[in-house]
Coordinates of C-alpha atoms and ligand atoms in Angstrom, one line a residue:
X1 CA 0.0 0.0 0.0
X2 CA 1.3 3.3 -0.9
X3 CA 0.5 6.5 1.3
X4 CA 1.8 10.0 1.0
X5 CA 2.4 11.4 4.9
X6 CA 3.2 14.7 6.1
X7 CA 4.6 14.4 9.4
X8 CA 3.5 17.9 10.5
X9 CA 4.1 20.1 13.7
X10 CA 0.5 20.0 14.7
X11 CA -1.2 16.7 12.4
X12 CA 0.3 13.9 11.1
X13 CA -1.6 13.9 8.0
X14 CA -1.8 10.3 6.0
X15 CA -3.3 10.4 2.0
X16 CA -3.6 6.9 0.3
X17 CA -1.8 6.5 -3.5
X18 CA -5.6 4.8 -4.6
X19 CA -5.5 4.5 -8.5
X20 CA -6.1 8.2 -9.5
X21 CA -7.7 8.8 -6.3
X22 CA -6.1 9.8 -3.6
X23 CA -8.4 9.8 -0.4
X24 CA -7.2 11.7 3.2
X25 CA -6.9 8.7 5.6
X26 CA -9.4 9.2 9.2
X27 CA -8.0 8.2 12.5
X28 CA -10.6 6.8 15.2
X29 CA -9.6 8.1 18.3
X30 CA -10.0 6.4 21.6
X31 CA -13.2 7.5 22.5
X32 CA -14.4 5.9 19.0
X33 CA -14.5 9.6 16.9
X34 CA -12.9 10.4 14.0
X35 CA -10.8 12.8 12.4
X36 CA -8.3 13.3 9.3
X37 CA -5.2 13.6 11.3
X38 CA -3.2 12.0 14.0
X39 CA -2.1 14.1 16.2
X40 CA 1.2 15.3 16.6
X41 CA 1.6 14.6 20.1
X42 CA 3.9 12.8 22.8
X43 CA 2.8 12.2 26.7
X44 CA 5.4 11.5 28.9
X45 CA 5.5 9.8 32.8
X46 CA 8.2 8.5 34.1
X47 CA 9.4 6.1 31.7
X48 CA 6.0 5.7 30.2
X49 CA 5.0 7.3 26.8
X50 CA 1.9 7.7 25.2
X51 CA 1.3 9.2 21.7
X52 CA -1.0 10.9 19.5
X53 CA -4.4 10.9 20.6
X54 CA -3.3 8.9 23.7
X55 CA -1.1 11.4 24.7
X56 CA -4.1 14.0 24.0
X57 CA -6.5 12.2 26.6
X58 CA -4.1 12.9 29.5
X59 CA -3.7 16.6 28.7
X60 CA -5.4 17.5 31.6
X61 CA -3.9 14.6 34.0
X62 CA -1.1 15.9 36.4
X63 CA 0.8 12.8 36.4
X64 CA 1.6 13.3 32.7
X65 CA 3.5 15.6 30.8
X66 CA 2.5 16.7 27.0
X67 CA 5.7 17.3 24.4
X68 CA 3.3 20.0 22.6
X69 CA 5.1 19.4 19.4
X70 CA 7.2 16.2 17.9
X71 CA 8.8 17.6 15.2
X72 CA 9.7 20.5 16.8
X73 CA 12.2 17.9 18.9
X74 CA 14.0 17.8 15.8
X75 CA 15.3 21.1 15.8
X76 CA 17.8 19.9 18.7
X77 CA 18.7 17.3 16.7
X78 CA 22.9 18.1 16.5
X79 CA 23.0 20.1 19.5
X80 CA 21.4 17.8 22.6
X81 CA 19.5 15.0 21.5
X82 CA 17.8 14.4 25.0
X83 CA 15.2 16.0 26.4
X84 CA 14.8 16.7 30.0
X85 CA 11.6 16.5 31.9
X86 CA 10.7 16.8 35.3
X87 CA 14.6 14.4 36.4
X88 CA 13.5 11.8 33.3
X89 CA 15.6 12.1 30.0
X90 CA 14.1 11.1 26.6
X91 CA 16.5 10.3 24.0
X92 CA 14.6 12.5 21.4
X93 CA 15.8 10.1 18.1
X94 CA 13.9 7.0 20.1
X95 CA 11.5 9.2 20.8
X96 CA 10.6 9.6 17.6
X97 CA 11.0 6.0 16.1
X98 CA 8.6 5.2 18.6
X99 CA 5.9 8.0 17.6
X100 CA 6.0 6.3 14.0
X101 CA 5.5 3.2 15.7
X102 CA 2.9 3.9 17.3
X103 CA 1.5 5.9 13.7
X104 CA 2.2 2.5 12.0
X105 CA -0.2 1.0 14.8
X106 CA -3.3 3.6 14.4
X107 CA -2.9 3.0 10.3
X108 CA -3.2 -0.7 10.9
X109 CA -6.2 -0.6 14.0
X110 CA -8.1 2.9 14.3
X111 CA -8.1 4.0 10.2
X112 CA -10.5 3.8 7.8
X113 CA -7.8 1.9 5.7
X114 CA -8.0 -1.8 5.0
X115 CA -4.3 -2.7 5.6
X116 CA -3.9 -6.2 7.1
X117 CA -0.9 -7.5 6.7
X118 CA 0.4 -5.2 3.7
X119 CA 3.7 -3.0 4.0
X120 CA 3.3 0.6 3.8
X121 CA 5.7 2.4 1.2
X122 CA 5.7 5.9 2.0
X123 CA 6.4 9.3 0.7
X124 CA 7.4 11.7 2.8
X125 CA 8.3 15.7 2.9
X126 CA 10.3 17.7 5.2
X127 CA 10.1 21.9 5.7
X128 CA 12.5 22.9 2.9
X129 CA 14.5 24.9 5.2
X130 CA 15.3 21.9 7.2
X131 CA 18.9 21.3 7.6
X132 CA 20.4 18.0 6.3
X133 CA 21.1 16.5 9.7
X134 CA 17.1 16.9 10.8
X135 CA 16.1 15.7 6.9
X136 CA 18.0 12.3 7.7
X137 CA 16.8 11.9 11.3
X138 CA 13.2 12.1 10.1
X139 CA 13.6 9.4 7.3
X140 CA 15.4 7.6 10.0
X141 CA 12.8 7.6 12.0
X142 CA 10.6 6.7 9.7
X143 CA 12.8 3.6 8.4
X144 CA 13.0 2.3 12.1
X145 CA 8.9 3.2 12.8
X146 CA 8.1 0.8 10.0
X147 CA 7.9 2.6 6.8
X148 CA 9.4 2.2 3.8
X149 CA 10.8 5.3 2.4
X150 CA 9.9 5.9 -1.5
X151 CA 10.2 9.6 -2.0
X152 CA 11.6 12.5 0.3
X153 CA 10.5 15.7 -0.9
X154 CA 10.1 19.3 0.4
X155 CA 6.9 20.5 2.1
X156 CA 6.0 22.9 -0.5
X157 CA 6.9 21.3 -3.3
X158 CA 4.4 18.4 -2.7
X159 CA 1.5 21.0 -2.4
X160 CA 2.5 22.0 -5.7
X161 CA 1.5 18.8 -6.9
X162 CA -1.8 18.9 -5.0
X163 CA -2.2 22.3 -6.3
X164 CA -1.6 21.1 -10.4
X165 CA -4.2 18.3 -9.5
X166 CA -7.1 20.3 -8.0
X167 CA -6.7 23.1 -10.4
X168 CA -5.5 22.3 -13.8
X169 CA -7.3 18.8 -14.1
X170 CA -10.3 21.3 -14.6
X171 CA -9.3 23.5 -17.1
X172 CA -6.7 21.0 -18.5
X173 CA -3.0 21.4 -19.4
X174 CA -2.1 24.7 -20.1
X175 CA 0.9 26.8 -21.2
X176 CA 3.8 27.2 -18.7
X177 CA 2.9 29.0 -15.7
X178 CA 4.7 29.7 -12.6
X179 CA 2.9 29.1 -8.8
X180 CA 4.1 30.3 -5.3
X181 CA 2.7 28.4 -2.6
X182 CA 2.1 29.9 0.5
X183 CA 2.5 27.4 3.8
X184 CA 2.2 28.4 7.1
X185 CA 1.6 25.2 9.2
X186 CA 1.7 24.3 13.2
X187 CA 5.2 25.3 13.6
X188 CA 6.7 26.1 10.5
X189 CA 6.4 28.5 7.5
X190 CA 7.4 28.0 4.0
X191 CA 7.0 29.9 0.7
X192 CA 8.2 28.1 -2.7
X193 CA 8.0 29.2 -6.4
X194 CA 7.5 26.9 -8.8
X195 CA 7.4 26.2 -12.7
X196 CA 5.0 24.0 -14.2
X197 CA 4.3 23.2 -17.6
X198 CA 1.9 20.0 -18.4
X199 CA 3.4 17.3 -16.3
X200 CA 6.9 19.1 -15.6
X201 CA 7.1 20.9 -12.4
X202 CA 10.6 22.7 -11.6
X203 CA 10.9 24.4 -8.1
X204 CA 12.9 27.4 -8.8
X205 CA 13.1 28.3 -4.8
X206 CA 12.4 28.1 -1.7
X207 CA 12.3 30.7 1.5
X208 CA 10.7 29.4 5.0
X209 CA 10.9 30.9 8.6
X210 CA 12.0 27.8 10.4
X211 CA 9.7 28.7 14.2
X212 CA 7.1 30.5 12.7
X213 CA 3.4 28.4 12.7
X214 CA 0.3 28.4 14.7
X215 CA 2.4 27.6 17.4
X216 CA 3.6 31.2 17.6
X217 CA -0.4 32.8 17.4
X218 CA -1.4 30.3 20.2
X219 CA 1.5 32.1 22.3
X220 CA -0.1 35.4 21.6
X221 CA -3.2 34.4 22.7
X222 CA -2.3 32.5 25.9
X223 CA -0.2 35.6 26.9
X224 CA -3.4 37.9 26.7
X225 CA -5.0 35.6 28.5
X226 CA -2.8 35.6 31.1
X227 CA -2.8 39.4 31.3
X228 CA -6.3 39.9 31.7
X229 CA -6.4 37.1 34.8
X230 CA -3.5 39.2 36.4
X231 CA -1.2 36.5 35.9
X232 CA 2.5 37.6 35.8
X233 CA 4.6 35.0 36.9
X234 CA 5.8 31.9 34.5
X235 CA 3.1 29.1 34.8
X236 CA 4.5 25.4 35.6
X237 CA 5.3 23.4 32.3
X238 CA 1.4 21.4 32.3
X239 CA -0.4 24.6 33.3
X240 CA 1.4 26.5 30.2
X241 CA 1.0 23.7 27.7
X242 CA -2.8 23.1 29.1
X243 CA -3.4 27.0 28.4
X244 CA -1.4 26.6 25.0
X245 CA -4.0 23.8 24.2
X246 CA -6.8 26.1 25.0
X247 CA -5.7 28.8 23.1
X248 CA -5.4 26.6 20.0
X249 CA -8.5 25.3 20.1
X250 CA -9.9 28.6 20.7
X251 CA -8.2 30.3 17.7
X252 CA -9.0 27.5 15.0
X253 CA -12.9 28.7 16.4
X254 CA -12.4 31.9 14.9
X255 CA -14.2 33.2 11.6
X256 CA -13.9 36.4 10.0
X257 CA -17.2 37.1 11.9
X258 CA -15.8 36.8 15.1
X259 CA -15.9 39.5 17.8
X260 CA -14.8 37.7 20.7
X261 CA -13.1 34.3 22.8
X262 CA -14.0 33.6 25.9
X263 CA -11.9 31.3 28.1
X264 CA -12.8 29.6 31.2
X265 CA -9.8 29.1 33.0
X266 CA -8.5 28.2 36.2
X267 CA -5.2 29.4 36.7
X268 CA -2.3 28.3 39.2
X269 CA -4.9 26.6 41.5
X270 CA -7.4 29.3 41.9
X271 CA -11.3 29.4 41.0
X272 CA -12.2 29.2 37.1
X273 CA -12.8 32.7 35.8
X274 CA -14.5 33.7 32.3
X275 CA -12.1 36.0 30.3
X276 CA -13.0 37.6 27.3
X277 CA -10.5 38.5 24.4
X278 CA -11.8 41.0 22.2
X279 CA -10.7 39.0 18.3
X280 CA -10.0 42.7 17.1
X281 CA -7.1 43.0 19.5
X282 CA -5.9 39.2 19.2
X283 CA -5.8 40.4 15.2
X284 CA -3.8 43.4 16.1
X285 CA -1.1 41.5 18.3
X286 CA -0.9 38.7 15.3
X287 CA -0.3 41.3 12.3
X288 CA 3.1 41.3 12.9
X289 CA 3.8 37.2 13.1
X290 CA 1.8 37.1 9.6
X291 CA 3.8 40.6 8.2
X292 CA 7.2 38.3 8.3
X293 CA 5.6 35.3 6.5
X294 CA 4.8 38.4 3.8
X295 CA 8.1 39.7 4.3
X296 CA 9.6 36.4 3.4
X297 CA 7.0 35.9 0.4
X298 CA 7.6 39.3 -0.8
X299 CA 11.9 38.8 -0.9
X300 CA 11.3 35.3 -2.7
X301 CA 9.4 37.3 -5.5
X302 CA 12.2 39.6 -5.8
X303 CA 14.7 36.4 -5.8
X304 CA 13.0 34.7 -8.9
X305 CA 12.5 37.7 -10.4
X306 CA 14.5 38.0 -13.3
X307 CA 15.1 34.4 -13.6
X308 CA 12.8 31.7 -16.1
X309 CA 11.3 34.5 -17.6
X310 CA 9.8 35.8 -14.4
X311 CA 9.2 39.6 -14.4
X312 CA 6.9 40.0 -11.4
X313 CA 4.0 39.2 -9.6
X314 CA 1.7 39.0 -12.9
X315 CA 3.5 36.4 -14.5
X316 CA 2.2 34.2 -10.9
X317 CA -1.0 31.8 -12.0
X318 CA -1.8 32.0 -8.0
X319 CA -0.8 32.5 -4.9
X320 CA -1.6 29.1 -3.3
X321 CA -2.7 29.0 0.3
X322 CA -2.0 25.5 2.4
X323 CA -1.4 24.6 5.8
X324 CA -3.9 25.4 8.8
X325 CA -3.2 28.6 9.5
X326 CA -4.7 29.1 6.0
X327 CA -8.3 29.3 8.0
X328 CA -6.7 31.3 10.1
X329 CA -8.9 34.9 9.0
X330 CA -5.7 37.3 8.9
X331 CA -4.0 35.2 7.0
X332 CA -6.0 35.3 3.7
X333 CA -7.1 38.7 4.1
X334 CA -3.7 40.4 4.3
X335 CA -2.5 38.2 1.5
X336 CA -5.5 39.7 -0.7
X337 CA -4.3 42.6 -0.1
X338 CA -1.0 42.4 -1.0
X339 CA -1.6 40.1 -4.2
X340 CA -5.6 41.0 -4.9
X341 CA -8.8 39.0 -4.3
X342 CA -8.1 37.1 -7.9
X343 CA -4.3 35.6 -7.0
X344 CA -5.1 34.5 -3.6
X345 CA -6.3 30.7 -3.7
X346 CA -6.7 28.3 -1.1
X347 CA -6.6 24.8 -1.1
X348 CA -9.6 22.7 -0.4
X349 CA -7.4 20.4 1.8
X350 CA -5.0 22.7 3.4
X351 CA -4.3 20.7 6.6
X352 CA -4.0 17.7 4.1
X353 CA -2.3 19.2 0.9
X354 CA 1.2 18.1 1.2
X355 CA -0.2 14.6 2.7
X356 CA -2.3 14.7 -1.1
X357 CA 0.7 15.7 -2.9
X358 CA 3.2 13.3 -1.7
X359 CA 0.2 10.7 -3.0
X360 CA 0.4 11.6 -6.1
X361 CA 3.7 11.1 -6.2
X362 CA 3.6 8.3 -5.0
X363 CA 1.1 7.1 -8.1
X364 CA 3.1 5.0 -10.3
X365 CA 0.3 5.4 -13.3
X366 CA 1.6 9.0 -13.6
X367 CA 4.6 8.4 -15.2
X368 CA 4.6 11.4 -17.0
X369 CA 4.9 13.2 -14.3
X370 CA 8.4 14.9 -13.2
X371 CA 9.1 17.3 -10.3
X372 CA 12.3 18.7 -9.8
X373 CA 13.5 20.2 -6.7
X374 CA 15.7 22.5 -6.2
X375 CA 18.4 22.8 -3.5
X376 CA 17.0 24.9 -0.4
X377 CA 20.6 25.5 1.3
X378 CA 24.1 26.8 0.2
X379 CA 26.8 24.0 0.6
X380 CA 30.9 24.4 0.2
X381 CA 33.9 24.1 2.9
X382 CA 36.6 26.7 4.0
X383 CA 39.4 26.0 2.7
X384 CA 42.7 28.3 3.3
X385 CA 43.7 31.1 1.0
X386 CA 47.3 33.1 0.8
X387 CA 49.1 30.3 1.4
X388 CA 47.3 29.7 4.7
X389 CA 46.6 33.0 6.0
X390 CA 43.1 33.2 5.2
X391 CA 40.3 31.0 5.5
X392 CA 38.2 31.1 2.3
X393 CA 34.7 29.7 2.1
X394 CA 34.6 28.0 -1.3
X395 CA 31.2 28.0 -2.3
X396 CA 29.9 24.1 -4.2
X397 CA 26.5 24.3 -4.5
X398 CA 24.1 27.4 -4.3
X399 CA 21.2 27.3 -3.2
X400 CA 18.5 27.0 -5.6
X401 CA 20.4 25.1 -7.9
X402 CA 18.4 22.6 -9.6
X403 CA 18.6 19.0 -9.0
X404 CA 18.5 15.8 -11.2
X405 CA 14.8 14.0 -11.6
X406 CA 14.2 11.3 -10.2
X407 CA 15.6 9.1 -13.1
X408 CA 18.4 11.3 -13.9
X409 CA 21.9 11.0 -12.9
X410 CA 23.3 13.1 -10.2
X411 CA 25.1 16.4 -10.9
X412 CA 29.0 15.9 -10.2
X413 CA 31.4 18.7 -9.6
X414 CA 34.9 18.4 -9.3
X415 CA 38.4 19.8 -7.8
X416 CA 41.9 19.0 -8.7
X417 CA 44.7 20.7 -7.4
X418 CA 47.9 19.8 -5.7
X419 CA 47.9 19.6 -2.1
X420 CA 50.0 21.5 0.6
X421 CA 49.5 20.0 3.3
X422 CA 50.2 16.2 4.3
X423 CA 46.4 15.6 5.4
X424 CA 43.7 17.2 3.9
X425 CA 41.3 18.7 6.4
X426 CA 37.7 18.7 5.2
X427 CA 35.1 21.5 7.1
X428 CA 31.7 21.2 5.3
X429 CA 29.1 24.0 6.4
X430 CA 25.8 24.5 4.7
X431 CA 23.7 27.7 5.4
X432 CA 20.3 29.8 4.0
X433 CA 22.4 32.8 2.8
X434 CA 26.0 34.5 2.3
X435 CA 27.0 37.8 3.4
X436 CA 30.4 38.7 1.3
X437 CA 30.7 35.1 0.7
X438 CA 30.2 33.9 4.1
X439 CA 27.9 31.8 5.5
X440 CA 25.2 33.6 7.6
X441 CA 21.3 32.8 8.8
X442 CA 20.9 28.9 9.8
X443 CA 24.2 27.3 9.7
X444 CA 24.9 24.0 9.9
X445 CA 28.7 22.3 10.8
X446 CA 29.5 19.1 9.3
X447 CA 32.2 16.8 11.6
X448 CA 35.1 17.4 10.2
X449 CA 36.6 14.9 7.4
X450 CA 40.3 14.5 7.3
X451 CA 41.8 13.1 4.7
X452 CA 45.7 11.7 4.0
X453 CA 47.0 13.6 1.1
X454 CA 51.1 12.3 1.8
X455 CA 51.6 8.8 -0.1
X456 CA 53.3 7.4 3.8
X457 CA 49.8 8.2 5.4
X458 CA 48.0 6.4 2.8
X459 CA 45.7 3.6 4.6
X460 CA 47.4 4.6 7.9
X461 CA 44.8 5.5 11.2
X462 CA 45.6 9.0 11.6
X463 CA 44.5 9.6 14.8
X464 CA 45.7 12.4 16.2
X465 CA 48.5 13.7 13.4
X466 CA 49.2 17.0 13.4
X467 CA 48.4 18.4 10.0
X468 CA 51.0 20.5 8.7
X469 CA 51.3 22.5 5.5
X470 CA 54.2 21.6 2.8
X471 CA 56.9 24.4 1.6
X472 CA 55.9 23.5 -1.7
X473 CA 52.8 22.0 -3.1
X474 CA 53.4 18.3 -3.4
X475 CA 54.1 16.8 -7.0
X476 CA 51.1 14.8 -7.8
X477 CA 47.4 15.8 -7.9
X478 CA 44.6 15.1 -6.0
X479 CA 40.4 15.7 -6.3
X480 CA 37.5 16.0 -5.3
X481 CA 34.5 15.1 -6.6
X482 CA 31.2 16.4 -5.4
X483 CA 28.1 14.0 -6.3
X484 CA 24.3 15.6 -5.8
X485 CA 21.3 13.5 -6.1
X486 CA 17.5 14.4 -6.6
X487 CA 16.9 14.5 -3.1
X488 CA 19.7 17.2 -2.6
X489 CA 21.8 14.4 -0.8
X490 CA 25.7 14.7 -1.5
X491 CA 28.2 12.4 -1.8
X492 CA 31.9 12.9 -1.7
X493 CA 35.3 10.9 -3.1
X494 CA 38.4 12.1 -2.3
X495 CA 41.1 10.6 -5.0
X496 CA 45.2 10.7 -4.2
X497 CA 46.2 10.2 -8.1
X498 CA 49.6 9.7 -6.8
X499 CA 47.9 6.5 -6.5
X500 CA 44.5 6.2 -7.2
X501 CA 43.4 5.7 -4.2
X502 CA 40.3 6.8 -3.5
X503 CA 37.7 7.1 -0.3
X504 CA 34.1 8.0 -0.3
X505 CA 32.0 9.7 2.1
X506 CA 28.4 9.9 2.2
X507 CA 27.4 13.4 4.1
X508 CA 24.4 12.4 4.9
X509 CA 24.3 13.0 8.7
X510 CA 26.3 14.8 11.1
X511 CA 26.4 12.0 13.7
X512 CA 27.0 8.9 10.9
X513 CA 29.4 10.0 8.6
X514 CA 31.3 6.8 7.4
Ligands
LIG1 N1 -9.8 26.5 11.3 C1 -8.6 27.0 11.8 N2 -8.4 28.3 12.1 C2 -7.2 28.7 12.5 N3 -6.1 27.9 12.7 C3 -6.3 26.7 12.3 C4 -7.5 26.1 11.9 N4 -7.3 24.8 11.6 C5 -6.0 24.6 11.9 N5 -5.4 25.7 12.4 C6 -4.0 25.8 12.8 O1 -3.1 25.4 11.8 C7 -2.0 24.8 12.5 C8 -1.8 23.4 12.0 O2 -1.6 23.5 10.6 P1 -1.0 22.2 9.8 O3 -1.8 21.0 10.1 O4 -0.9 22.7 8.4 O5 0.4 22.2 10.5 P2 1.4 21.0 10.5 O6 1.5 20.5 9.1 O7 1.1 20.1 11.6 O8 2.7 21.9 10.9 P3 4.1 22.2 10.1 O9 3.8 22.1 8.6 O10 4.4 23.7 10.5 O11 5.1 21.3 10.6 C9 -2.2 24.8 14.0 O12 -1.6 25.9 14.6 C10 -3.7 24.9 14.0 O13 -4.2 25.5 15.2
LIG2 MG1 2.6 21.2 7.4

């Protein structure tokens, strides 16, 4: 069985690959209801963990402890990989196997799919800002929660293919047209452009605020709350994420009707008390959190510009709306009037879009169909300059450079010179921009590779050798050679042609480079 799944800050959303149809899979929750979503969701006590809607029935219970978001665990990932609660520590990679395991379980036992027995092949998507290191913890997770990974694509780009479906399948193939999706999620936000023509569908780039979702507007709301009870100080970590909960629930009530919430809340042990938040001044506080998303949008549209033909916002088919916060009213009303009434379209599935997308990918009786992604980070090494008195950061790939299809071979780069020093010393970075060639914004550290470049090191352990530079470059050559795939995942060789010999290293993750 083949499923599309967007593992999602808020919903872990699930669409089935169903012969052209492509169908939004419902989860029964314990108390026998159903909705289109699992939640997102990890309960911890002790050492016992509960997920998804599990973990959701003991919001309210003292004893346990709600992780608001899962995938927001991942943006540890590289720095401390446990989490601390209340004297327990969670290794967060387990953590997360486990909450697929437990998905795998609800898809088998409390969906309205008919599974049995059958493996699941899944594809899969990932914020596009996310660094490499978080990209390969997810699919790890996945592998090890029971799924077999077919595709791994970027959030956005799998609502373009959602988008193509809903929307040319009724006026029918059309000229080449260019789409920016718009998706503001739980936790994240991402913008994309993209190129499609018939079947083809090129993303040209990608911008996203990595901790900017629903999350963020559920803040704003629980802090007014907490003003108008007179609550200054912090509240413990269950009262804050029960409040969180409340406010959440509270906002996705809103409609552009709305003039006011009321909350019944009891805080820090004290009698309930109504409190009434006026929408207008919720609205006010939020204009800010949805003026970056614009900001972003806005210097995305001035990126492509220029570029595929692309003069400006006229030469857009739409501005596509996904993710929940899509309901949210500010949302499409400040986008309208930015880009007018006519651009602005929103999905009919926007919780479920990417989920729908990553489906019809997934649909083998599309062969026609090709989507290629583009790379979402910068990616090179510093290297020294002036004969090691400068550190120079050589630039490989650039972000939005387009990658290979599916089918097609990988793009290969290479670099031949003749070394100076007697091991070569390997410092990979990759970052969302440059500032005078420098990497700047979210920047991630590879380990360190170090390579022998003298012929006596050659197959030698070189623990702890001291690398130190040659008077004069040494007489033979050696290179690199640079390997990107269509998932933007690189692979490097080094070769010592004073020999041949050569050594490959998948950079894949920062924790498993072989
Ligand atoms: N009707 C609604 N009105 C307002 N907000 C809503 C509504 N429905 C959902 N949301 C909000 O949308 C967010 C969830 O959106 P979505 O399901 O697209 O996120 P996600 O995919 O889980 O997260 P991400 O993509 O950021 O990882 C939550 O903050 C939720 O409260
Ligand atoms: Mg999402």
């Amino acid at each position: 069985m083949k499923l599309g799944i967007d593992f999602g800050t808020t919903h872990t959303v699930a669409a089935l690959t169903d012969q052209g149809n492509f169908p939004v899979v419902n989860f029964s929750s314990p108390e026998g209801d159903w909705f289109d979503y699992f939640p997102s969701l990890i309960a911890v006590n002790g050492t016992q963990v509960k997920f998804g809607f599990e973990a959701y029935q003991v919001l309210d219970n003292p004893n346990w402890t709600l992780v608001r978001s899962v995938k927001s665990l991942l943006k540890h990932i590289g720095q401390n990989e446990v989490l601390e609660i209340e004297g327990h520590r969670y290794g967060i990679k387990k953590l997360l196997i486990d909450f697929f395991s437990a998905f795998k379980e609800a898809l088998s036992n409390a969906s309205s799919l008919d599974l049995g027995t059958e493996p699941i092949s899944a594809s899969v998507a990932v914020p596009a800002n996310t660094n490499n290191t978080q990209r390969f913890v997810t699919q790890d997770a996945f592998t090890g929660g029971g799924f077999d990974l077919i595709n791994v694509l970027n959030e956005p780009s799998a609502a373009t293919m959602e988008y193509t479906r809903h929307f040319f399948r009724a006026v029918g193939l059309s000229p080449k047209r260019f789409l920016l999706v718009y998706d503001l999620g739980g936790g994240t936000f991402d913008a994309s452009v993209a190129e499609i023509h018939d079947h083809y569908h090129q993303i040209i780039a990608t911008q996203g605020i990595e901790d900017l979702g629903g999350d963020q507007f559920d803040q704003v709301l629980a802090e007014m709350v907490m003003d108008a009870a007179g609550i200054a100080g912090p509240l413990s970590y269950a009262e804050r994420v029960s409040l969180l909960e409340m406010a959440r629930e509270k906002k996705e009530s809103l409609t552009p009707h709305s003039k006011s919430l009321l909350f019944e809340w009891a805080p820090k042990g004290q009698a309930p008390q109504v409190i009434r938040i006026e929408v207008k001044d919720y609205l006010t506080l939020c204009e800010p959190l949805v003026d970056r998303t614009l900001a972003v949008t806005e210097a995305l549209i001035e990126r492509v510009s220029g570029k595929r033909g692309i003069e400006g916002l006229e030469d857009f088919t739409a501005v596509y709306l996904v993710g929940g916060m899509a309901n949210f009213p500010l949302v499409a009303r400040k986008l309208k009037q930015l880009y007018g009434q006519h651009k602005v379209k929103k999905s009919h599935h926007a919780k479920s879009s990417v989920a729908i997308g990553l489906a019809i990918l997934g649909d083998s009786s599309f062969e026609d169909l090709v989507l290629k992604e583009s790379l979402t980070r910068h990616f090179g090494l510093w290297r020294e300059g002036d004969k090691g008195e400068s550190l120079v950061f050589d630039l490989l790939f650039e972000k939005d450079q387009p990658l290979p299809a599916k089918n097609e071979p990988p793009l290969v780069l290479r670099r031949r010179y003749r070394p100076s020093h007697n091991i070569g010393v390997f410092r990979f970075q990759e970052c969302g921009a440059l500032e005078e060639g420098r990497p700047t914004g979210l920047v991630t550290v590879w380990r360190q590779i170090n390579c022998p470049f003298d012929p006596q090191l050659l197959g030698q352990d070189l623990g702890d050798l001291e690398v130190t530079r040659t008077q004069e470059p040494l007489d033979f050559e050696v290179e690199e050679l640079y390997s990107l795939n269509h998932q933007g995942e690189i692979s490097f060789t080094v070769i010592n042609h004073w020999n041949g010999h050569a050594q490959t290293f998948q950079l894949s993750r920062m924790s498993a480079i072989q």
